[in-house]
Amino acid sequence: GPLKPEITITYIAVSAIFFNSGLSLKTEELTSALMHVKLHLFVQIFTLVFFPTAIWVFLQLLSITPINEWLLKGLQTVGCMPPPVSSAVILTKAVGGNEAAAIFNSAFGSFLGIVITPLLLLLFLGSSSSVPFTSIFSQLFMTVVVPLIIGQIVRRYIKDWLERKKPPFGAISSCVLLMIIYTTFCDTFANPNIDLDKFSLIIIVFIIFSVQMSFMFLTFLFSTRHNSTFTPADTVAIVFCSTHKSLTLGIPMLKIVFAGYEYLSLISVPLLIYHPAQILLGSLLVPTIKSWMVSRQKALKLTRQPKAPVKV
């Protein structure tokens, strides 16, 4: 179509999101985020090990139901996907959480996903295909790492102007992400081969929202437990990065791994539902999570303040 998503979305839109993040993120925050190893390990293990395994166990129970088997296979592919390169960062920034940690995990998870996601698909679905790692890796490098670095370099020269004007970085990223979702839906539902029964589709939508809510609650509980060393801002990044899945990386990867599959469109549907669902759910929860984070930070400040000596 006239929007040319194969160029504007694949390259320009994703690059714009990360250039925007590089421009808005304070360099010292990104540097400190690199050292937060425990947080990164938790996010990556949850996303690429626990998530796909839990979905596989759940799908063993669903396999006896009349739900379309290709949609169920699509649910498993969702579990195998890496963290997103945009939505988790945008929502973490909207709440005021640890944006630097969210950016690091999004970028790092995407690079891990290039190798791990095809292996997970092979393990859980038995798909065998030669995946061009070099081309995917180079595309990720050009659309994620390079724009982020350029944004950081440009920030050094216009830092004072940015501090003074405070451009609406969050709104810009949200608009770009909306464009990504719109073009993906257009591309998929323009395919005449999609044949969905309403029952299966409704059940899949319900399952997707249930899985997201359950996993967000689980990561929240784990990161806020009594002996946890995570700050409230860290918890926000963990909740979004651990439960979100990449559409911008996922759809091209599915097209590569399942090249020639007659049911590729049906396999893609759960991921197409999951992505906007995670943004919708995350956006609805932003005010609640923000108020929790602010009140928690205030409570922690009060407990750390030295008590005034009592006069006798």
Coordinates of C-alpha atoms in Angstrom, one line a residue:
G1 CA 0.0 0.0 0.0
P2 CA 0.9 3.7 -0.1
L3 CA 2.4 3.6 3.5
K4 CA 5.1 1.2 2.3
P5 CA 5.4 -0.6 5.7
E6 CA 8.2 -2.8 4.5
I7 CA 10.4 0.3 4.6
T8 CA 8.6 2.8 6.9
I9 CA 7.8 0.3 9.7
T10 CA 10.6 -2.3 9.4
Y11 CA 13.3 0.3 9.4
I12 CA 12.2 3.9 9.9
A13 CA 9.5 3.4 12.7
V14 CA 11.6 1.1 14.9
S15 CA 14.7 3.3 14.4
A16 CA 12.7 6.4 15.3
I17 CA 11.5 4.8 18.6
F18 CA 15.1 4.0 19.6
F19 CA 16.5 7.3 18.4
N20 CA 13.8 8.9 20.5
S21 CA 14.8 6.8 23.5
G22 CA 18.5 7.6 23.0
L23 CA 17.7 11.3 22.8
S24 CA 15.6 11.3 26.0
L25 CA 17.6 9.0 28.2
K26 CA 20.4 10.3 30.4
T27 CA 23.6 8.6 29.6
E28 CA 24.6 8.0 33.2
E29 CA 21.3 6.2 33.8
L30 CA 22.0 3.8 30.9
T31 CA 25.5 3.1 32.2
S32 CA 24.2 2.3 35.7
A33 CA 21.6 0.0 34.1
L34 CA 24.3 -2.1 32.6
M35 CA 25.5 -3.1 36.0
H36 CA 22.1 -4.3 37.3
V37 CA 22.8 -7.9 36.5
K38 CA 20.2 -9.5 38.8
L39 CA 17.4 -7.6 37.1
H40 CA 18.5 -8.5 33.6
L41 CA 18.9 -12.2 34.5
F42 CA 15.4 -12.2 36.0
V43 CA 13.8 -10.6 33.0
Q44 CA 15.6 -12.8 30.4
I45 CA 15.1 -16.1 32.2
F46 CA 11.4 -15.3 32.8
T47 CA 10.8 -14.3 29.2
L48 CA 12.8 -16.9 27.4
V49 CA 12.6 -19.9 29.7
F50 CA 9.7 -19.8 32.2
F51 CA 7.2 -18.1 29.8
P52 CA 7.4 -20.6 26.9
T53 CA 7.6 -23.6 29.3
A54 CA 4.5 -22.5 31.2
I55 CA 2.6 -21.9 28.0
W56 CA 3.6 -25.4 26.7
V57 CA 2.3 -27.0 29.9
F58 CA -0.9 -25.0 29.7
L59 CA -1.4 -26.0 26.0
Q60 CA -1.2 -29.7 26.9
L61 CA -4.5 -29.2 28.8
L62 CA -6.0 -27.1 26.0
S63 CA -5.1 -29.7 23.3
I64 CA -8.2 -31.8 24.3
T65 CA -10.6 -28.9 23.6
P66 CA -12.1 -28.0 20.2
I67 CA -10.0 -24.8 19.9
N68 CA -8.3 -24.5 16.5
E69 CA -5.0 -26.3 16.8
W70 CA -3.1 -23.8 14.6
L71 CA -4.2 -21.0 17.0
L72 CA -2.9 -23.0 19.9
K73 CA 0.4 -23.4 18.0
G74 CA 0.3 -19.7 17.6
L75 CA 0.0 -19.3 21.4
Q76 CA 3.2 -21.3 21.8
T77 CA 5.0 -19.1 19.3
V78 CA 4.0 -16.1 21.4
G79 CA 5.6 -17.7 24.4
C80 CA 8.9 -18.2 22.4
M81 CA 9.2 -14.6 21.4
P82 CA 11.8 -12.2 22.9
P83 CA 10.9 -8.9 24.7
P84 CA 9.7 -6.1 22.5
V85 CA 11.9 -3.3 21.2
S86 CA 9.4 -0.6 22.0
S87 CA 6.1 -1.1 24.0
A88 CA 7.8 -2.1 27.3
V89 CA 10.1 0.9 27.1
I90 CA 7.2 3.3 26.4
L91 CA 5.0 2.0 29.2
T92 CA 7.9 2.0 31.7
K93 CA 8.7 5.6 30.8
A94 CA 5.0 6.5 31.1
V95 CA 4.9 5.2 34.7
G96 CA 8.3 6.8 35.5
G97 CA 10.0 3.4 36.2
N98 CA 13.6 2.4 35.4
E99 CA 13.6 3.3 31.7
A100 CA 17.3 2.6 31.3
A101 CA 16.8 -1.0 32.5
A102 CA 13.8 -1.4 30.2
I103 CA 15.8 -0.2 27.2
F104 CA 18.8 -2.5 28.0
N105 CA 16.5 -5.6 28.4
S106 CA 14.5 -4.8 25.3
A107 CA 17.7 -4.5 23.2
F108 CA 19.6 -7.4 24.9
G109 CA 16.5 -9.7 24.8
S110 CA 16.0 -8.9 21.1
F111 CA 19.6 -10.0 20.3
L112 CA 19.2 -13.2 22.4
G113 CA 15.9 -13.8 20.6
I114 CA 17.6 -14.0 17.2
V115 CA 19.3 -17.2 18.4
I116 CA 17.0 -18.5 21.1
T117 CA 13.6 -18.0 19.6
P118 CA 14.2 -20.2 16.5
L119 CA 15.6 -22.9 18.9
L120 CA 12.5 -22.6 21.1
L121 CA 10.2 -22.9 18.1
L122 CA 12.1 -26.0 17.0
L123 CA 11.9 -27.5 20.5
F124 CA 8.2 -26.9 21.2
L125 CA 6.8 -27.0 17.6
G126 CA 9.3 -29.2 15.7
S127 CA 9.7 -26.6 12.9
S128 CA 13.0 -27.0 11.1
S129 CA 14.2 -24.2 8.9
S130 CA 17.4 -22.4 8.1
V131 CA 17.1 -19.0 9.7
P132 CA 19.3 -16.2 8.3
F133 CA 20.8 -15.1 11.6
T134 CA 23.2 -12.7 9.9
S135 CA 20.6 -10.6 8.1
I136 CA 18.3 -10.5 11.2
F137 CA 21.2 -9.6 13.5
S138 CA 22.4 -6.8 11.1
Q139 CA 18.8 -5.4 10.8
L140 CA 18.5 -5.4 14.6
F141 CA 21.8 -3.7 15.0
M142 CA 20.9 -1.0 12.4
T143 CA 17.4 -0.3 13.8
V144 CA 18.0 -0.7 17.5
V145 CA 21.6 -0.1 18.5
V146 CA 22.7 2.5 15.9
P147 CA 19.7 4.9 16.5
L148 CA 20.1 4.6 20.3
I149 CA 23.8 5.6 20.0
I150 CA 23.1 8.4 17.6
G151 CA 20.4 9.7 19.9
Q152 CA 22.8 9.7 22.8
I153 CA 25.4 11.6 20.7
V154 CA 22.9 14.2 19.6
R155 CA 21.7 14.6 23.2
R156 CA 25.2 15.7 24.3
Y157 CA 25.0 18.7 21.9
I158 CA 21.4 19.8 22.7
K159 CA 21.1 18.7 26.3
D160 CA 20.4 22.2 27.6
W161 CA 17.7 22.7 25.0
L162 CA 16.1 19.4 25.9
E163 CA 16.1 20.2 29.6
R164 CA 14.5 23.5 28.9
K165 CA 11.8 22.5 26.4
K166 CA 11.1 19.0 27.6
P167 CA 9.7 17.6 24.2
P168 CA 6.9 15.0 24.4
F169 CA 9.1 11.9 23.8
G170 CA 6.4 9.5 25.2
A171 CA 3.7 10.8 22.9
I172 CA 6.0 10.6 19.9
S173 CA 6.9 6.9 20.6
S174 CA 3.2 6.0 21.2
C175 CA 2.2 7.4 17.8
V176 CA 5.0 5.5 16.1
L177 CA 3.9 2.3 17.8
L178 CA 0.3 2.8 16.8
M179 CA 1.4 3.0 13.2
I180 CA 3.3 -0.3 13.6
I181 CA 0.2 -2.0 14.9
Y182 CA -2.1 -0.5 12.3
T183 CA 0.0 -1.6 9.3
T184 CA 0.6 -5.2 10.8
F185 CA -3.2 -5.7 11.2
C186 CA -3.8 -4.4 7.7
D187 CA -1.2 -6.8 6.3
T188 CA -2.5 -9.8 8.1
F189 CA -6.3 -9.4 7.6
A190 CA -5.8 -8.5 4.0
N191 CA -4.8 -12.2 3.5
P192 CA -7.8 -14.1 2.0
N193 CA -6.6 -17.4 3.4
I194 CA -7.5 -16.6 7.0
D195 CA -10.4 -18.8 8.1
L196 CA -11.2 -18.4 11.7
D197 CA -14.1 -19.8 13.7
K198 CA -15.5 -17.3 16.2
F199 CA -15.4 -19.6 19.2
S200 CA -11.7 -20.3 18.9
L201 CA -10.9 -16.6 18.3
I202 CA -12.9 -15.5 21.4
I203 CA -11.3 -18.1 23.6
I204 CA -7.8 -17.2 22.4
V205 CA -8.4 -13.5 23.2
F206 CA -9.7 -14.5 26.7
I207 CA -6.6 -16.7 27.2
I208 CA -4.2 -14.0 26.1
F209 CA -5.6 -11.4 28.5
S210 CA -5.6 -14.0 31.3
V211 CA -2.0 -15.0 30.7
Q212 CA -0.9 -11.4 30.6
M213 CA -2.7 -10.5 33.9
S214 CA -1.4 -13.7 35.6
F215 CA 2.2 -13.2 34.6
M216 CA 2.2 -9.5 35.4
F217 CA 0.9 -10.3 38.9
L218 CA 3.4 -13.1 39.3
T219 CA 6.4 -10.9 38.3
F220 CA 5.0 -8.1 40.6
L221 CA 4.8 -10.5 43.5
F222 CA 8.3 -11.9 43.0
S223 CA 10.0 -8.5 42.5
T224 CA 8.3 -7.0 45.6
R225 CA 8.8 -9.9 48.0
H226 CA 10.2 -9.1 51.5
N227 CA 13.9 -10.0 50.7
S228 CA 13.9 -8.5 47.2
T229 CA 16.6 -5.9 46.4
F230 CA 14.6 -4.4 43.5
T231 CA 13.4 -0.8 43.8
P232 CA 9.8 0.2 42.9
A233 CA 11.2 1.7 39.6
D234 CA 12.9 -1.7 38.9
T235 CA 9.6 -3.5 39.6
V236 CA 7.9 -1.4 36.9
A237 CA 10.5 -2.4 34.3
I238 CA 10.4 -6.0 35.4
V239 CA 6.6 -6.3 35.1
F240 CA 6.5 -4.8 31.6
C241 CA 9.7 -6.3 30.1
S242 CA 9.1 -9.8 31.4
T243 CA 5.5 -10.1 30.1
H244 CA 5.6 -8.3 26.8
K245 CA 6.4 -10.0 23.5
S246 CA 7.9 -8.5 20.4
L247 CA 5.7 -8.1 17.3
T248 CA 8.2 -6.2 15.2
L249 CA 10.7 -9.0 15.6
G250 CA 8.2 -11.8 15.9
I251 CA 6.2 -11.5 12.6
P252 CA 9.3 -11.4 10.4
M253 CA 10.8 -14.3 12.3
L254 CA 7.6 -16.4 11.9
K255 CA 7.6 -15.6 8.2
I256 CA 11.2 -16.9 8.0
V257 CA 10.8 -20.0 10.3
F258 CA 7.4 -21.1 8.9
A259 CA 8.1 -20.1 5.3
G260 CA 5.8 -22.1 3.0
Y261 CA 3.4 -23.1 5.8
E262 CA -0.2 -23.1 4.7
Y263 CA -1.4 -22.1 8.2
L264 CA 1.2 -19.3 8.7
S265 CA -1.6 -16.7 8.9
L266 CA -3.4 -18.6 11.7
I267 CA -0.2 -19.2 13.6
S268 CA 0.5 -15.4 13.5
V269 CA -3.0 -14.4 14.8
P270 CA -2.3 -14.9 18.6
L271 CA 0.9 -12.7 18.4
L272 CA -1.1 -10.1 16.5
I273 CA -3.7 -10.1 19.3
Y274 CA -1.1 -10.3 22.1
H275 CA 0.8 -7.2 21.0
P276 CA -2.0 -4.7 21.0
A277 CA -3.5 -6.4 24.1
Q278 CA -0.3 -5.9 26.1
I279 CA -0.3 -2.2 25.2
L280 CA -4.0 -1.8 26.0
L281 CA -3.7 -3.6 29.3
G282 CA -0.4 -1.8 30.2
S283 CA -1.9 1.6 29.3
L284 CA -5.0 0.9 31.5
L285 CA -2.7 -0.1 34.4
V286 CA -0.3 2.9 34.1
P287 CA -2.2 5.1 36.6
T288 CA -2.5 2.3 39.1
I289 CA 1.1 1.2 38.9
K290 CA 2.3 4.8 38.9
S291 CA 0.4 5.6 42.1
W292 CA 1.7 2.4 43.7
M293 CA 5.3 3.3 42.7
V294 CA 5.1 6.9 44.0
S295 CA 3.5 5.8 47.4
R296 CA 6.1 3.0 47.7
Q297 CA 9.0 5.3 47.0
K298 CA 7.7 7.8 49.6
A299 CA 7.3 5.0 52.2
L300 CA 10.9 3.9 51.6
K301 CA 12.2 7.4 51.9
L302 CA 10.4 7.8 55.3
T303 CA 11.9 4.5 56.6
R304 CA 15.4 5.5 55.6
Q305 CA 15.3 9.0 57.2
P306 CA 17.2 9.1 60.5
K307 CA 14.9 9.5 63.5
A308 CA 15.2 12.8 65.4
P309 CA 16.9 12.3 68.8
V310 CA 14.4 12.4 71.7
K311 CA 15.0 15.2 74.1
V312 CA 14.9 14.2 77.8

